[in-house]
CSV table of C-alpha atoms and ligand atoms in Angstrom, one decimal:
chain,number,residue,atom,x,y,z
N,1,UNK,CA,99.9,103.4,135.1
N,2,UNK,CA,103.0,101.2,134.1
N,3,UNK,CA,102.2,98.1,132.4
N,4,UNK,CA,104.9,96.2,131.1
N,5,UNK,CA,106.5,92.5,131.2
N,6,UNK,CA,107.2,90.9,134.5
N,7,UNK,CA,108.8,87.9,133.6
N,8,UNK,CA,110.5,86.5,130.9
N,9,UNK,CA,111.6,83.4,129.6
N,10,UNK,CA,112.5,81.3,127.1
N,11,UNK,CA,112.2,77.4,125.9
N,12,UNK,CA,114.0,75.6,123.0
N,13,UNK,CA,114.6,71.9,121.8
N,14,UNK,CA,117.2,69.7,123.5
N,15,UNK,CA,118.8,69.0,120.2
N,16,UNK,CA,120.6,71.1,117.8
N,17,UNK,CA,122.7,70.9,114.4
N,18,UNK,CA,125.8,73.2,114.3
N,19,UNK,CA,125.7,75.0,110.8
N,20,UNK,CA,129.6,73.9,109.8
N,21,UNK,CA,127.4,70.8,109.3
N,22,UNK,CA,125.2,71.8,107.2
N,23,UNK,CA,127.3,74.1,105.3
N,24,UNK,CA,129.8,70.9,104.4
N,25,UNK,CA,127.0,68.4,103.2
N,26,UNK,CA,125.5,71.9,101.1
N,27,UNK,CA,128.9,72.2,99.7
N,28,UNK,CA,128.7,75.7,100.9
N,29,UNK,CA,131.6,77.9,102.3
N,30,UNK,CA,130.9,77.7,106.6
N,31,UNK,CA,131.8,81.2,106.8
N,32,UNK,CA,128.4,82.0,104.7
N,33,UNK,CA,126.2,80.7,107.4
N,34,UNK,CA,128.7,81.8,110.2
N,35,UNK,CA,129.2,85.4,109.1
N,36,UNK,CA,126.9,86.0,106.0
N,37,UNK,CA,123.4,85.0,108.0
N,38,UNK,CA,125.4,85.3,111.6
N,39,UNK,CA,124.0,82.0,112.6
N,40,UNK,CA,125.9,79.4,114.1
N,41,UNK,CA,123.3,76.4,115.4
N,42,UNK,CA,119.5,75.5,114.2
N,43,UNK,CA,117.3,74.0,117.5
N,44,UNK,CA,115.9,70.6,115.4
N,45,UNK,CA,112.6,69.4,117.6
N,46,UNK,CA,112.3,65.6,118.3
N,47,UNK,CA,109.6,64.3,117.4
N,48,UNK,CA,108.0,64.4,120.6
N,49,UNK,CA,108.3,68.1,121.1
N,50,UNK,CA,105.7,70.9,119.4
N,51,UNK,CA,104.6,74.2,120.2
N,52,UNK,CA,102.5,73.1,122.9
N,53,UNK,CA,105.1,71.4,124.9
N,54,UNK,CA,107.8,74.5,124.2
N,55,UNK,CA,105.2,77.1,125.1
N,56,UNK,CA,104.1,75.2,128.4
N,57,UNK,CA,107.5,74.4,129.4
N,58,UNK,CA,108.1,78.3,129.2
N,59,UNK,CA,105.6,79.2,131.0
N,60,UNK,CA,106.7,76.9,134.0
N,61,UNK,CA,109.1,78.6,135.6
N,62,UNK,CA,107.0,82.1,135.6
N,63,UNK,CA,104.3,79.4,136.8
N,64,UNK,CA,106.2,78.7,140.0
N,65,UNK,CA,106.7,82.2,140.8
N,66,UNK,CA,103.1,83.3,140.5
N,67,UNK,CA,99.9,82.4,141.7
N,68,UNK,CA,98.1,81.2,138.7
N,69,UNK,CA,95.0,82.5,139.4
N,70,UNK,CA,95.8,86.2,139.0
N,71,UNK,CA,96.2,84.6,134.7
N,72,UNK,CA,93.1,85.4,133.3
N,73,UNK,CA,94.5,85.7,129.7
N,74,UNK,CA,96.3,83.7,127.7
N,75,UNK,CA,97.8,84.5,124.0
N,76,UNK,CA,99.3,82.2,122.1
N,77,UNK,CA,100.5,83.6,119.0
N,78,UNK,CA,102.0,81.2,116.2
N,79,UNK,CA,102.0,79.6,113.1
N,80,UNK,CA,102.7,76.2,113.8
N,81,UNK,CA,99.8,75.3,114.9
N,82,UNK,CA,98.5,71.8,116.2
N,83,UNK,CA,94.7,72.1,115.1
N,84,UNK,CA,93.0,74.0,113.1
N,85,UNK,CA,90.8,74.8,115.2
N,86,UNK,CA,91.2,74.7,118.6
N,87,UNK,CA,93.9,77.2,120.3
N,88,UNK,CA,96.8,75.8,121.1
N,89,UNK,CA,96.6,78.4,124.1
N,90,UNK,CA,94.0,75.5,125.5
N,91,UNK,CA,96.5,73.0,125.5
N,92,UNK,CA,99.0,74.6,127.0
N,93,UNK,CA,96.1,75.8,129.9
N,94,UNK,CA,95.4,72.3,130.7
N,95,UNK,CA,99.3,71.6,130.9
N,96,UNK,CA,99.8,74.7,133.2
N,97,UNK,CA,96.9,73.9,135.5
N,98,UNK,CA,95.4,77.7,135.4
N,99,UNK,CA,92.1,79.0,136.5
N,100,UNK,CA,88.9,78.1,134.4
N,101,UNK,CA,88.2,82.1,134.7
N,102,UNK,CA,91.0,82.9,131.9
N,103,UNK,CA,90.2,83.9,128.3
N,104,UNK,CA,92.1,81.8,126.3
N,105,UNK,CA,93.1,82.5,122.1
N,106,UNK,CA,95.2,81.8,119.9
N,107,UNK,CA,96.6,84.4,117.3
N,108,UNK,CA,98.0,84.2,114.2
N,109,UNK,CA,100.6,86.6,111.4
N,110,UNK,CA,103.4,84.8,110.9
N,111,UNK,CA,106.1,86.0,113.3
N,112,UNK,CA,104.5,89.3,114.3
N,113,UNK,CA,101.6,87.2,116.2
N,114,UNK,CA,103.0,87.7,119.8
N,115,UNK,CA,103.6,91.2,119.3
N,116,UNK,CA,99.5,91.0,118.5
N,117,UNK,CA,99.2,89.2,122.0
N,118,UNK,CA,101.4,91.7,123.7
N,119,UNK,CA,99.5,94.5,122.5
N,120,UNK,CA,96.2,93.2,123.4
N,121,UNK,CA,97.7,92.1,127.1
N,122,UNK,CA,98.7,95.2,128.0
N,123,UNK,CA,95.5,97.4,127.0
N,124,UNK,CA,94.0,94.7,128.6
N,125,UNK,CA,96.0,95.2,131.8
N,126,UNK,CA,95.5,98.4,131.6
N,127,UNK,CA,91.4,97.9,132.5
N,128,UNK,CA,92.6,95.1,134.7
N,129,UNK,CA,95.8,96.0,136.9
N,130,UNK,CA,95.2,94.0,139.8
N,131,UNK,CA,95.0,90.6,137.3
N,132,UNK,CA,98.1,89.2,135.2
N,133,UNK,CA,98.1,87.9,131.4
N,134,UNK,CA,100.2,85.4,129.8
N,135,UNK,CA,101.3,86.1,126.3
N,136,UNK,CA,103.4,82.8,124.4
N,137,UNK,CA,104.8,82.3,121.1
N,138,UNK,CA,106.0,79.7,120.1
N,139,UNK,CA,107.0,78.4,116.6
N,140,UNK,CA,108.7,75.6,114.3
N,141,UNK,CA,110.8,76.9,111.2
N,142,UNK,CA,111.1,74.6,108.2
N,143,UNK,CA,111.8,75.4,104.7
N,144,UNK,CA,112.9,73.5,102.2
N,145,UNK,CA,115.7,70.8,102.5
N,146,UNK,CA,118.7,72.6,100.5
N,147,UNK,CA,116.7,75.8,100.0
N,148,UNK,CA,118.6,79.1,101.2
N,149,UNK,CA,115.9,79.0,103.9
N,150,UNK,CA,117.2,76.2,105.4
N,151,UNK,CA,120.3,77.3,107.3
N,152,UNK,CA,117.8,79.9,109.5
N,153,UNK,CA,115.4,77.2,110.7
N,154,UNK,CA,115.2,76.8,114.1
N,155,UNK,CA,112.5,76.1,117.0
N,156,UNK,CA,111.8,77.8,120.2
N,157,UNK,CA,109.0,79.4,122.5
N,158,UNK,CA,109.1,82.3,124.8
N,159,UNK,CA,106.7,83.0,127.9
N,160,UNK,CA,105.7,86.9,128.7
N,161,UNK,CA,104.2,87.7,132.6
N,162,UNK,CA,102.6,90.7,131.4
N,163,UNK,CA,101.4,93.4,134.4
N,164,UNK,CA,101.1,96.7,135.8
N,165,UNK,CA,104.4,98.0,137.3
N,166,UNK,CA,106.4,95.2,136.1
N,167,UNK,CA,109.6,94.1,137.5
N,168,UNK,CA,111.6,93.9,133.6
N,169,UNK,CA,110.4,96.6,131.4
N,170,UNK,CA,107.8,98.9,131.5
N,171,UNK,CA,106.5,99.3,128.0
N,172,UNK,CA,105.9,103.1,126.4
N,173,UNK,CA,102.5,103.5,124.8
N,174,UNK,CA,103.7,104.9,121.8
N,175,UNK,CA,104.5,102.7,118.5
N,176,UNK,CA,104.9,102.7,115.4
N,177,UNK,CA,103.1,99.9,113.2
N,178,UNK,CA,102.3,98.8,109.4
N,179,UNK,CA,100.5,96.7,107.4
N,180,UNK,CA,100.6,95.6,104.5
N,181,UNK,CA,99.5,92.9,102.1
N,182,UNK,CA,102.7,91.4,100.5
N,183,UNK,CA,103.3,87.7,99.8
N,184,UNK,CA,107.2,87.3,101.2
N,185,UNK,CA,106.7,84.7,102.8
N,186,UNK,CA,103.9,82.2,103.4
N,187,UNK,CA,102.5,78.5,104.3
N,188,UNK,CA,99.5,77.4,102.7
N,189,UNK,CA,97.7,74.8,104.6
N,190,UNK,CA,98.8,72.1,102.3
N,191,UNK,CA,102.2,72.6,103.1
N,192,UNK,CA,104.9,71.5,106.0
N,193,UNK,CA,106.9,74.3,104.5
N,194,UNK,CA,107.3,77.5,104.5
N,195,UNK,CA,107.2,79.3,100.5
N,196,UNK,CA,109.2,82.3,100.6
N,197,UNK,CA,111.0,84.9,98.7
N,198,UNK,CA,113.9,85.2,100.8
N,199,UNK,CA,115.7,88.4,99.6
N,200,UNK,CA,112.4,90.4,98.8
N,201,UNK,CA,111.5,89.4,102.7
N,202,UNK,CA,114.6,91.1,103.9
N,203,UNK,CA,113.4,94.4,101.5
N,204,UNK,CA,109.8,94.8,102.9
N,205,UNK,CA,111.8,94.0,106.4
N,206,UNK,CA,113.4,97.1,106.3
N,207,UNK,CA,111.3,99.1,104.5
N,208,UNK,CA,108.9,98.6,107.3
N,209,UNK,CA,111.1,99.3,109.7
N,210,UNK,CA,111.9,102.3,108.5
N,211,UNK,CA,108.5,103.6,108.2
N,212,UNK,CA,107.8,102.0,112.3
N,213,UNK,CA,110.6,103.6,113.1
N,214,UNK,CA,109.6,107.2,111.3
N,215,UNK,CA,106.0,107.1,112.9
N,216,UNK,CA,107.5,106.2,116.5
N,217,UNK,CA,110.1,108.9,116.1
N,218,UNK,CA,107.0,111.5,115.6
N,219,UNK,CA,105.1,110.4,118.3
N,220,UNK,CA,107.7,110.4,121.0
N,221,UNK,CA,110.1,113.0,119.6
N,222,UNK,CA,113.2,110.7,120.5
N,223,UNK,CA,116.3,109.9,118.9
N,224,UNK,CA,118.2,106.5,117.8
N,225,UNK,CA,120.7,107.8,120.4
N,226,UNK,CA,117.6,107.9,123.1
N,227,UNK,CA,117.7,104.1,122.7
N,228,UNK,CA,120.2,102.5,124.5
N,229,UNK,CA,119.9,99.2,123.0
N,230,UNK,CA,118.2,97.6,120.0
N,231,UNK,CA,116.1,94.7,119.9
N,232,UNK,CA,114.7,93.3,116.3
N,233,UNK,CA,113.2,90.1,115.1
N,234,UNK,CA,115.7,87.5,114.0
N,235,UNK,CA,115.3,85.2,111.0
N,236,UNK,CA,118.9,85.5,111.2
N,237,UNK,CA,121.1,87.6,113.0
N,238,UNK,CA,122.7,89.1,110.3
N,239,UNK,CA,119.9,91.3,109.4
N,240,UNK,CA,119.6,93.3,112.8
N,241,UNK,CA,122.9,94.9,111.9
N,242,UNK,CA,122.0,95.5,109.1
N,243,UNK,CA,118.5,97.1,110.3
N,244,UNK,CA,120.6,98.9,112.9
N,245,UNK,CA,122.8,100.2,110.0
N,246,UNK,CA,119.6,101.2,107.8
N,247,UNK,CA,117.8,103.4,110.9
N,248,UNK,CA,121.1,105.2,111.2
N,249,UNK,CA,121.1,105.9,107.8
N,250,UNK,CA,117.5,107.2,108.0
N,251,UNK,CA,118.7,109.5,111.3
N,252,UNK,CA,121.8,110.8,108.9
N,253,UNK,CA,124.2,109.6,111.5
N,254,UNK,CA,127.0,107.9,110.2
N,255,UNK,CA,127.5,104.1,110.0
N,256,UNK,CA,128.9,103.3,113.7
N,257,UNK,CA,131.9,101.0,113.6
N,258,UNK,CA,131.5,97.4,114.7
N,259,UNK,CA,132.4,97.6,118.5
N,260,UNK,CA,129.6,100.4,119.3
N,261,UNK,CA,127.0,98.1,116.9
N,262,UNK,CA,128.2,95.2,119.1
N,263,UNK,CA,127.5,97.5,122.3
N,264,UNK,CA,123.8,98.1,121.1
N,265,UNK,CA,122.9,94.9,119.4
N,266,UNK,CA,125.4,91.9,120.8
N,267,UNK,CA,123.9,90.8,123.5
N,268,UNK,CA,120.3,90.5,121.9
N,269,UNK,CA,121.5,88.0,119.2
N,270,UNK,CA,123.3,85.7,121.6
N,271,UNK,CA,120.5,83.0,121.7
N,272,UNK,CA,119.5,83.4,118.5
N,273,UNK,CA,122.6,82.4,117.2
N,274,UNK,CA,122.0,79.3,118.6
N,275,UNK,CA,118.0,78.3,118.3
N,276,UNK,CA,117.6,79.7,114.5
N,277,UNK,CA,114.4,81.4,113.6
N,278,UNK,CA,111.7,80.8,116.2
N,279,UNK,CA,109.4,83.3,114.3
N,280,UNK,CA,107.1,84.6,116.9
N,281,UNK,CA,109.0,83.7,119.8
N,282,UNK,CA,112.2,85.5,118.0
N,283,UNK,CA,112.0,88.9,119.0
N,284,UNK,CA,111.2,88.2,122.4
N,285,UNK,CA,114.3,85.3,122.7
N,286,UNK,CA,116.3,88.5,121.6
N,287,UNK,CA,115.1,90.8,124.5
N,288,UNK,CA,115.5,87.5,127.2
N,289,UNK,CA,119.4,87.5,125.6
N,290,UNK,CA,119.6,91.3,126.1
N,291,UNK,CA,118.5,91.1,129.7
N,292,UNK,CA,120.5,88.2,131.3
N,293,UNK,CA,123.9,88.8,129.0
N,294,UNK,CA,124.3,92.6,128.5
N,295,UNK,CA,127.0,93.4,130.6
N,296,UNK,CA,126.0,97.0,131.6
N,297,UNK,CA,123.3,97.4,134.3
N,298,UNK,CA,120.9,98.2,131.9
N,299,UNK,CA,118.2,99.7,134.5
N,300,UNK,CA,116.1,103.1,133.7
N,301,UNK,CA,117.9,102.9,130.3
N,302,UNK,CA,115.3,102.5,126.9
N,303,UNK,CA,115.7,99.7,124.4
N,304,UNK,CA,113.9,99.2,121.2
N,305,UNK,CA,111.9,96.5,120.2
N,306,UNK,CA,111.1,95.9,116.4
N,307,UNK,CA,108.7,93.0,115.3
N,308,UNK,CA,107.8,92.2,111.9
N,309,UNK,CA,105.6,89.6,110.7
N,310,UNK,CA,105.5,88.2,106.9
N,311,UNK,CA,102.8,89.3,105.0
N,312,UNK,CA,103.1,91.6,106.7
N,313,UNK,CA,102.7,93.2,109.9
N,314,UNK,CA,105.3,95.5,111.6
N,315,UNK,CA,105.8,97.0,114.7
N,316,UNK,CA,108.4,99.7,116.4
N,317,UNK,CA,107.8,100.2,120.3
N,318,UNK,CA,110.3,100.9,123.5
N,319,UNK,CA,110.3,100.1,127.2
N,320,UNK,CA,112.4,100.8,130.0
N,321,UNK,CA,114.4,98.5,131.9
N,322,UNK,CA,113.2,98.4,135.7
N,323,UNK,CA,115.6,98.7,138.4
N,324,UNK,CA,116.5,95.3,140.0
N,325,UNK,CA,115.6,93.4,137.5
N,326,UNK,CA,118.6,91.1,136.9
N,327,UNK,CA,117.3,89.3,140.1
N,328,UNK,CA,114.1,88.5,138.3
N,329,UNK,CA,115.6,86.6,135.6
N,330,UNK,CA,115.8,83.4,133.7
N,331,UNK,CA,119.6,83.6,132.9
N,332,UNK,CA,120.9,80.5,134.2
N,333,UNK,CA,118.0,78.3,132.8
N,334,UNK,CA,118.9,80.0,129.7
N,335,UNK,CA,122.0,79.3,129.5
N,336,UNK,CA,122.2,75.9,130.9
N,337,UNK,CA,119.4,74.8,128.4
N,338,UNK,CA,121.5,76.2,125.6
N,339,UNK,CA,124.7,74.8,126.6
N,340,UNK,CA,123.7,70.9,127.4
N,341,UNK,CA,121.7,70.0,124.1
N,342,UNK,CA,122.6,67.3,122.0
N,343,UNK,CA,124.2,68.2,118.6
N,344,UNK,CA,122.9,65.8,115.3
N,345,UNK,CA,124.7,64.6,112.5
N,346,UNK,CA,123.4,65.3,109.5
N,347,UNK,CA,121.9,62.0,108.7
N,348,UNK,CA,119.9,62.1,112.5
N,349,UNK,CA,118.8,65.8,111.2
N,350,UNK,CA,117.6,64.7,107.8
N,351,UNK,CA,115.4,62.1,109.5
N,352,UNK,CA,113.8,64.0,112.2
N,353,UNK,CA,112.8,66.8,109.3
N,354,UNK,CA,111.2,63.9,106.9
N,355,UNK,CA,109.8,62.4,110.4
N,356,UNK,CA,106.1,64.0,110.5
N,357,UNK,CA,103.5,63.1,113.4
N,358,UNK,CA,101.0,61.0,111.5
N,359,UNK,CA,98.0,62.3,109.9
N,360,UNK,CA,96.3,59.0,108.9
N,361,UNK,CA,94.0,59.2,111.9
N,362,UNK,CA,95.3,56.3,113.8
N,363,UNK,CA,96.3,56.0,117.4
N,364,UNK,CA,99.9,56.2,117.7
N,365,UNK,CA,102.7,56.1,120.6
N,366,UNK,CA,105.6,58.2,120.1
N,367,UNK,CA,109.3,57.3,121.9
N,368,UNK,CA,110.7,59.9,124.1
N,369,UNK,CA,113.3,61.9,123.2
N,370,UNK,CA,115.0,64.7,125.2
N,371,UNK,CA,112.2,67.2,125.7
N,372,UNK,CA,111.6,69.8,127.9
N,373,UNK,CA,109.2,69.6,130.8
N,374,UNK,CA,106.3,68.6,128.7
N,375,UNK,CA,106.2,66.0,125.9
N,376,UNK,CA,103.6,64.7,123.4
N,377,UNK,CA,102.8,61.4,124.2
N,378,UNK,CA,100.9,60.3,121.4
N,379,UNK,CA,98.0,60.5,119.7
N,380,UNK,CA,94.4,58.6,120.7
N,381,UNK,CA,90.8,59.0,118.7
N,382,UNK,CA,92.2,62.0,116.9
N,383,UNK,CA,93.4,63.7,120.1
N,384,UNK,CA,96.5,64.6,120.8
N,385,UNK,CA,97.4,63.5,124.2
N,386,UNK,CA,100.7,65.2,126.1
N,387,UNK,CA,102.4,64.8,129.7
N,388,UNK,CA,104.8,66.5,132.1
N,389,UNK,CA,108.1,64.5,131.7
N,390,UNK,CA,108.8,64.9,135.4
I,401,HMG,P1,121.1,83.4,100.3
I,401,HMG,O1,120.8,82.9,99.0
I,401,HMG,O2,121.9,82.6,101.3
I,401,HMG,O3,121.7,84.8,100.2
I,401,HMG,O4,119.7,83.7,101.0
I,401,HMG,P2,123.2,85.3,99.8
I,401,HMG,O5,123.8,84.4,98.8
I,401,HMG,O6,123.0,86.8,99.4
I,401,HMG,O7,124.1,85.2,101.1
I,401,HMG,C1,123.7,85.8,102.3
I,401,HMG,C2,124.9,86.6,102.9
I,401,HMG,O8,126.0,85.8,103.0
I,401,HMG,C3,125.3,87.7,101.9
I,401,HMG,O9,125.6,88.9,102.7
I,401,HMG,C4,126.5,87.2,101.3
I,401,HMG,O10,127.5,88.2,100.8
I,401,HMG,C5,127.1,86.4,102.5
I,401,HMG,P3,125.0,90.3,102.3
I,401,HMG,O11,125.4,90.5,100.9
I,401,HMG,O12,123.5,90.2,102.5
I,401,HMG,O13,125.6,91.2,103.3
I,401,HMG,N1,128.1,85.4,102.1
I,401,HMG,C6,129.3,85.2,102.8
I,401,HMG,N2,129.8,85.8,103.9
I,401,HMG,C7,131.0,85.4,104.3
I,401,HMG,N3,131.7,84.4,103.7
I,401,HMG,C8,131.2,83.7,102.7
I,401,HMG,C9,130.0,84.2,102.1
I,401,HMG,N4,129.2,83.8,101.1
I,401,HMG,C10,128.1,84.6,101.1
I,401,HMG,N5,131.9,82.7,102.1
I,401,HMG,C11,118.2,84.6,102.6
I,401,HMG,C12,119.6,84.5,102.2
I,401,HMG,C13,118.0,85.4,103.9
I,401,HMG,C14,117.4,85.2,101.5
I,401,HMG,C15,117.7,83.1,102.8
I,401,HMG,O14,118.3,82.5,103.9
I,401,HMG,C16,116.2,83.0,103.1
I,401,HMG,O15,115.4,82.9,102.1
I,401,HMG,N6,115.8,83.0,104.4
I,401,HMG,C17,114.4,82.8,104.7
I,401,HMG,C18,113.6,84.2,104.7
I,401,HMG,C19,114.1,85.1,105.7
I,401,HMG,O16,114.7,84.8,106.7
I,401,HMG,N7,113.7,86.4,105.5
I,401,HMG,C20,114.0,87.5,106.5
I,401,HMG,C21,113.0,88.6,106.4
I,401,HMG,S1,111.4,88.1,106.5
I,401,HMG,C22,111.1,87.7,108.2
I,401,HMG,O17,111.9,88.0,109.0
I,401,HMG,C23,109.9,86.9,108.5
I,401,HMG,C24,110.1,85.4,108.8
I,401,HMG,O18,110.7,85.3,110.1
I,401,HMG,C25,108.8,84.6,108.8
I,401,HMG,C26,107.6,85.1,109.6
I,401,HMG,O19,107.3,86.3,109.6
I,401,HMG,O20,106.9,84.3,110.1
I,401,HMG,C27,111.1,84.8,107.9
């Protein structure tokens, strides 16, 4: 049976700080952030917006097009997390109004976890083809102020309708994957921060890739050139070319010259280039960018997807693009969304990152800002307490 993702689609913050910005007040060269990372904008979250409100206003749109009750599971993978114990998956539940007959977890390795949730969701559909699951992911990036993390933050949250003969892409059952305990990059629970060794990160990136890539190749027998296009996680956009550089390296084919990489990988980095690193929502923004900009009717071709995960957790899997599926898109929301956020100065950037939601165990209001369709109110007796802004 086919089993695949039905829907897609994709939230970020209403606010954003264009990297020229940054770069001046850094005393950096613009053309570093621009061209060396390939990033152009970071998504900065008010302070009204989390992962709970990005995930849930995700998931709204595929919400209206479905009835909920066929939902009964929900993933939520991330690592920004709102409690340390209870899923943020339950939140977002409440917000979306779904069936009390849903298992609903949250899952957590760094930027990998919604590939986790994928997996799971369709073995799961699989057993259960006439029911649907949800998978989120949804993430806040924050490194240091002035660190060289700092120009690849970003926010965002994407929203998988994961079923059997799915109207998108129907996922191959063959992957490559790897573990492996290395400390790239991390966030102790002490910290707001993420610690990080930035250019050993983009090492074990690769290397893991490469050995995804090698397993996948055995199992399935194909070629690079049996994948039409390439989708990878994004830290920063830089690094899928050069991923797509390193697996044609490891296939002996020569390096391609910049207008075919730009034919396989373009499209997928559009939004990123905008939102930053929105760790477990990245890949998945990447394959929503692929879908609604590529201009080639991608349907019946196969496109890659690579996902790692700090720590570290990679994964190299394929789908097929479904027939028709351009009418089953997000694109417009997409792009609208991306197009009529508010840009920061520097200063209003710099406040909103020292801003934190207050951990003194008070009961607190909090101003709205431009969210999306779901904000967080405030919090009451420890709880925190959001709303539908509309
Ligand atoms: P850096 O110190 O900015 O690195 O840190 P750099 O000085 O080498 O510069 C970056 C690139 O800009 C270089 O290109 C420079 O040449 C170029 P490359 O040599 O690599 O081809 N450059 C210029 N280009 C044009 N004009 C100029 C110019 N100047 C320099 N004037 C680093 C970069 C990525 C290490 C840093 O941003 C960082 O630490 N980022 C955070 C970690 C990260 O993103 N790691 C990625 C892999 S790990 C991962 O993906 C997992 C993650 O998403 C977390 C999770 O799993 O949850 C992070």
């Amino acid at each position: 049976m086919n089993v695949g993702i039905d829907l897609i689609s994709f939230q970020t913050s209403q606010y954003f700080l264009d990297l020229a910005t940054l770069a001046q007040v850094r005393g950096v060269e613009a053309e570093k952030y621009r061209a060396g990372l390939g990033q152009e904008r970071m998504a900065v979250p008010p302070p009204d917006e989390d992962i709970v409100t990005l995930a849930a206003s995700a998931a709204k749109p595929i919400m209206e097009k479905i009835n909920s009750n066929d939902i009964e599971l929900l993933l939520f993978g991330t690592e920004s997390g709102v409690d340390q114990s209870k899923a943020a998956a339950l939140f977002v539940h409440g917000l979306l109004n779904l069936s009390k007959r849903c298992r609903a977890v949250e899952i957590k390795e760094a930027c990998y976890a919604a590939t986790a949730g994928l997996q799971l969701a369709l073995a799961w559909v699989q057993q259960h083809p006439d029911k649907k699951a949800l998978v989120l992911g949804a993430d806040i990036a924050r490194y240091d102020l002035g660190s060289p993390g700092e120009p690849t933050q970003g926010c965002g949250a994407i929203a998988l309708l994961i079923s059997a003969n799915p109207r998108l892409l129907v996922l191959d059952p063959e992957t490559g994957f790897h573990a492996e305990n290395v400390m790239d990059f991390w966030r102790p629970n002490y910290r707001t921060e993420a610690l990080v060794d930035g250019k050993y990160s983009t090492l074990v990136y690769l290397s893991t890739l490469v050995d995804s890539w090698r397993q996948y190749r055995v199992a399935t027998g194909r070629k690079l050139g049996d994948l039409a296009r390439s989708c990878f996680h994004l830290p920063f956009t830089r690094l899928a070319e050069k991923a797509y550089v390193r697996l044609c390296r490891e296939e002996k084919i020569p390096e391609p010259p910049p207008d075919e990489i730009q034919r396989k990988i373009g499209p997928s980095l559009l939004y990123n280039r905008q939102t930053g690193n929105t760790y477990a929502a990245s890949l998945y923004e990447s394959v929503a960018a692929l879908l609604d900009n590529d201009p080639e009717d991608l349907s019946g071709q196969r496109i890659s997807l690579f996902s790692y995960g700090s720590g570290c957790m990679a994964e190299f899997f394929s789908g097929v693009v479904q027939p028709g599926y351009r009418e089953h898109l997000f694109a417009e929301r997409h792009r609208r969304m991306l197009a009529e956020r508010t840009e920061l100065t520097y200063r209003q950037y710099e406040d909103v990152f020292r801003y934190h939601v207050p951990a003194d165990g008070g009961d607190h209001v909090f101003a709205p800002y431009r969210t999306g369709l779901y904000r967080l109110q405030g919090i009451k007796q420890h709880v925190r307490l959001y709303a539908a802004t509309t």
